[in-house]
Short mmCIF file of C-alpha atoms in Angstrom, two decimals:
data_model
loop_
_atom_site.label_atom_id
_atom_site.label_comp_id
_atom_site.label_asym_id
_atom_site.label_seq_id
_atom_site.Cartn_x
_atom_site.Cartn_y
_atom_site.Cartn_z
CA UNK A 1 0.00 0.00 0.00
CA UNK A 2 1.38 3.40 -1.02
CA UNK A 3 0.73 6.33 1.34
CA UNK A 4 1.36 9.88 0.10
CA UNK A 5 2.29 11.95 3.14
CA UNK A 6 0.79 15.21 1.85
CA UNK A 7 -2.55 13.60 1.06
CA UNK A 8 -2.49 11.70 4.36
CA UNK A 9 -1.91 14.89 6.39
CA UNK A 10 -4.41 16.99 4.47
CA UNK A 11 -7.16 14.37 4.58
CA UNK A 12 -6.47 13.61 8.25
CA UNK A 13 -6.53 17.28 9.23
CA UNK A 14 -9.86 18.01 7.56
CA UNK A 15 -11.38 14.77 8.84
CA UNK A 16 -10.38 15.63 12.42
CA UNK A 17 -11.77 19.12 11.91
CA UNK A 18 -15.03 17.62 10.69
CA UNK A 19 -15.28 15.28 13.68
CA UNK A 20 -14.69 17.95 16.33
CA UNK A 21 -17.02 20.36 14.53
CA UNK A 22 -19.93 17.90 14.42
CA UNK A 23 -19.27 16.95 18.06
CA UNK A 24 -19.42 20.64 18.94
CA UNK A 25 -22.74 20.99 17.12
CA UNK A 26 -24.26 18.14 19.12
CA UNK A 27 -22.86 19.27 22.48
CA UNK A 28 -23.58 22.96 21.82
CA UNK A 29 -20.26 23.99 23.37
CA UNK A 30 -19.65 26.74 20.79
CA UNK A 31 -15.91 26.13 20.45
CA UNK A 32 -13.80 28.84 18.87
CA UNK A 33 -12.30 28.24 15.43
CA UNK A 34 -8.82 28.35 16.97
CA UNK A 35 -9.61 25.48 19.36
CA UNK A 36 -11.01 23.37 16.53
CA UNK A 37 -7.96 24.04 14.36
CA UNK A 38 -5.53 23.22 17.19
CA UNK A 39 -7.40 20.02 17.99
CA UNK A 40 -7.28 18.94 14.35
CA UNK A 41 -3.62 19.85 13.98
CA UNK A 42 -2.45 17.99 17.11
CA UNK A 43 -4.58 14.93 16.29
CA UNK A 44 -3.16 14.84 12.77
CA UNK A 45 0.43 15.14 13.96
CA UNK A 46 -0.08 12.35 16.52
CA UNK A 47 -1.49 10.10 13.81
CA UNK A 48 1.93 10.14 12.11
CA UNK A 49 3.02 7.43 14.55
CA UNK A 50 1.49 4.99 12.08
CA UNK A 51 4.41 5.71 9.75
CA UNK A 52 7.04 4.93 12.38
CA UNK A 53 8.46 1.43 11.79
CA UNK A 54 9.28 0.66 15.44
CA UNK A 55 5.81 1.44 16.82
CA UNK A 56 3.34 -1.44 16.76
CA UNK A 57 -0.22 -1.04 15.53
CA UNK A 58 -1.57 -1.61 19.05
CA UNK A 59 0.67 1.08 20.54
CA UNK A 60 -0.27 3.49 17.75
CA UNK A 61 -3.98 2.97 18.45
CA UNK A 62 -3.57 3.35 22.23
CA UNK A 63 -1.44 6.48 21.88
CA UNK A 64 -3.96 8.14 19.55
CA UNK A 65 -6.88 7.25 21.81
CA UNK A 66 -5.14 8.72 24.84
CA UNK A 67 -4.16 11.90 22.99
CA UNK A 68 -7.68 12.30 21.60
CA UNK A 69 -9.27 11.96 25.06
CA UNK A 70 -6.83 14.47 26.53
CA UNK A 71 -7.52 16.91 23.70
CA UNK A 72 -11.29 16.52 24.09
CA UNK A 73 -10.99 17.33 27.80
CA UNK A 74 -8.75 20.33 27.15
CA UNK A 75 -10.89 21.73 24.35
CA UNK A 76 -14.40 21.13 25.73
CA UNK A 77 -13.51 21.62 29.42
CA UNK A 78 -16.16 19.25 30.88
CA UNK A 79 -17.32 20.05 34.40
CA UNK A 80 -17.45 16.50 35.74
CA UNK A 81 -16.69 12.87 34.96
CA UNK A 82 -20.15 12.25 33.49
CA UNK A 83 -19.61 15.11 31.03
CA UNK A 84 -16.25 13.63 30.03
CA UNK A 85 -17.84 10.25 29.27
CA UNK A 86 -20.66 11.94 27.34
CA UNK A 87 -18.24 13.91 25.17
CA UNK A 88 -16.12 10.82 24.47
CA UNK A 89 -19.18 8.75 23.52
CA UNK A 90 -20.50 11.44 21.18
CA UNK A 91 -17.09 11.93 19.56
CA UNK A 92 -16.64 8.17 19.08
CA UNK A 93 -20.13 7.86 17.60
CA UNK A 94 -19.42 10.65 15.13
CA UNK A 95 -16.04 9.09 14.29
CA UNK A 96 -17.47 5.64 13.56
CA UNK A 97 -20.30 7.17 11.54
CA UNK A 98 -17.93 9.28 9.43
CA UNK A 99 -15.56 6.33 8.99
CA UNK A 100 -18.48 4.22 7.78
CA UNK A 101 -19.44 6.87 5.24
CA UNK A 102 -15.85 7.14 4.02
CA UNK A 103 -15.50 3.35 3.69
CA UNK A 104 -18.76 3.17 1.75
CA UNK A 105 -17.61 5.88 -0.66
CA UNK A 106 -14.19 4.26 -1.16
CA UNK A 107 -15.84 0.89 -1.85
CA UNK A 108 -18.25 2.54 -4.26
CA UNK A 109 -15.83 4.52 -6.44
CA UNK A 110 -12.49 2.84 -5.68
CA UNK A 111 -10.66 6.16 -5.11
CA UNK A 112 -9.43 7.68 -1.88
CA UNK A 113 -8.98 11.43 -2.19
CA UNK A 114 -10.47 14.67 -0.94
CA UNK A 115 -12.86 15.21 -3.84
CA UNK A 116 -14.44 11.73 -3.91
CA UNK A 117 -14.29 10.78 -0.20
CA UNK A 118 -13.66 13.62 2.24
CA UNK A 119 -16.08 16.20 0.85
CA UNK A 120 -19.04 13.79 0.42
CA UNK A 121 -18.31 12.32 3.87
CA UNK A 122 -18.31 15.81 5.38
CA UNK A 123 -21.62 16.73 3.75
CA UNK A 124 -23.37 13.45 4.59
CA UNK A 125 -22.08 13.36 8.18
CA UNK A 126 -22.88 17.03 8.80
CA UNK A 127 -26.45 16.74 7.54
CA UNK A 128 -27.34 13.46 9.24
CA UNK A 129 -25.67 14.18 12.60
CA UNK A 130 -27.16 17.68 12.58
CA UNK A 131 -30.59 16.15 12.00
CA UNK A 132 -30.06 13.67 14.86
CA UNK A 133 -28.94 16.53 17.12
CA UNK A 134 -32.11 18.51 16.34
CA UNK A 135 -34.29 15.48 17.09
CA UNK A 136 -32.42 14.95 20.37
CA UNK A 137 -32.92 18.58 21.39
CA UNK A 138 -36.59 18.55 20.42
CA UNK A 139 -37.77 15.35 22.07
CA UNK A 140 -35.31 14.59 24.88
CA UNK A 141 -33.02 17.40 25.89
CA UNK A 142 -35.76 20.01 26.05
CA UNK A 143 -37.39 18.41 29.10
CA UNK A 144 -34.05 18.20 30.91
CA UNK A 145 -33.33 21.88 30.28
CA UNK A 146 -36.55 23.24 31.79
CA UNK A 147 -36.09 24.42 35.36
CA UNK A 148 -38.09 26.30 37.95
CA UNK A 149 -36.42 29.37 39.36
CA UNK A 150 -37.30 32.10 41.82
CA UNK A 151 -36.48 35.76 41.20
CA UNK A 152 -36.17 37.94 44.31
CA UNK A 153 -36.28 41.68 44.90
CA UNK A 154 -36.11 43.55 48.19
CA UNK A 155 -39.72 42.90 49.17
CA UNK A 156 -41.15 40.21 46.89
CA UNK A 157 -40.38 37.16 44.81
CA UNK A 158 -41.86 35.31 41.87
CA UNK A 159 -41.44 31.70 40.72
CA UNK A 160 -41.25 31.03 37.00
CA UNK A 161 -40.23 28.20 34.69
CA UNK A 162 -37.17 28.83 32.59
CA UNK A 163 -35.41 27.12 29.70
CA UNK A 164 -31.65 26.70 30.02
CA UNK A 165 -30.49 28.14 26.70
CA UNK A 166 -26.87 27.19 26.03
CA UNK A 167 -26.88 29.53 23.05
CA UNK A 168 -27.50 32.60 25.20
CA UNK A 169 -24.14 34.30 25.71
CA UNK A 170 -25.51 37.59 27.05
CA UNK A 171 -23.64 38.78 30.15
CA UNK A 172 -23.64 41.78 32.42
CA UNK A 173 -20.73 43.94 31.19
CA UNK A 174 -19.76 44.89 34.77
CA UNK A 175 -20.16 41.70 36.82
CA UNK A 176 -19.67 39.31 33.84
CA UNK A 177 -22.54 37.19 35.20
CA UNK A 178 -24.95 35.50 32.76
CA UNK A 179 -28.25 37.24 32.18
CA UNK A 180 -31.67 35.59 32.49
CA UNK A 181 -34.10 36.76 29.82
CA UNK A 182 -37.76 36.90 30.92
CA UNK A 183 -40.94 38.43 29.55
CA UNK A 184 -42.16 41.40 31.51
CA UNK A 185 -45.52 39.73 32.15
CA UNK A 186 -43.71 36.94 34.04
CA UNK A 187 -42.23 39.38 36.59
CA UNK A 188 -44.75 42.23 36.58
CA UNK A 189 -45.73 41.40 40.17
CA UNK A 190 -42.22 42.51 41.20
CA UNK A 191 -42.44 45.84 39.37
CA UNK A 192 -44.47 49.02 39.91
CA UNK A 193 -47.57 49.16 37.72
CA UNK A 194 -46.62 52.45 36.13
CA UNK A 195 -43.17 51.02 35.28
CA UNK A 196 -44.77 48.09 33.45
CA UNK A 197 -47.19 50.37 31.63
CA UNK A 198 -44.38 52.64 30.47
CA UNK A 199 -42.36 49.67 29.25
CA UNK A 200 -45.32 48.47 27.18
CA UNK A 201 -45.80 51.99 25.78
CA UNK A 202 -42.15 51.98 24.65
CA UNK A 203 -41.26 55.13 26.53
CA UNK A 204 -37.68 56.35 26.97
CA UNK A 205 -35.94 53.34 28.54
CA UNK A 206 -32.88 55.16 29.86
CA UNK A 207 -35.02 57.81 31.58
CA UNK A 208 -37.24 55.17 33.17
CA UNK A 209 -34.31 53.22 34.54
CA UNK A 210 -32.83 56.35 36.10
CA UNK A 211 -36.13 56.90 37.97
CA UNK A 212 -36.49 53.30 39.23
CA UNK A 213 -32.84 52.29 39.61
CA UNK A 214 -32.58 52.82 43.37
CA UNK A 215 -36.01 51.41 44.15
CA UNK A 216 -35.60 48.15 42.22
CA UNK A 217 -31.81 47.93 41.92
CA UNK A 218 -32.20 47.88 38.16
CA UNK A 219 -29.59 48.82 35.59
CA UNK A 220 -29.66 49.03 31.83
CA UNK A 221 -27.50 46.60 29.84
CA UNK A 222 -26.57 47.93 26.38
#
């Protein structure tokens, strides 16, 4: 079997990039492009052990598995052991699925290159795994992300049901704490009636907040 090093590196890099990207879509971790590129680069470099004559196939496989797990932990930063296992399982599932697509395409056309294998594998894997992720979010994950929470002010409180939205990256620019987005009708019992009425009439927001800031400890986030 003849292996061309340039094709091996290029195909391996883009395949690793595809795998971590699809895993990120499913997990909703929103990794930066730099993290994805570094993950792909390191994984590709480590895979070169297959070309070393004094390293057995078993050692090559073990080394790449260990490096991949370490990289997944570093890149995704899971909070606990369960999250680590979940990420590994999802990544392995995506890997086996993409490998199956690639093997099918190679068997079908007899060629192994970027145009006939990598690109179709990327498109097929992206579409199908994205579809599975949407189904998972719609029918399973949604129930697990709904939580009851209580919002307190100085003199009152209100209990509402909230949806944990991992796509919400809005933060307070001063405290850097995440912001909970609620409809005004859900918390109107905590607010003065005239304040609620003015909000609904779309009056000057900055002026209103200056009037009620001390009373309700409110501040305007740009």
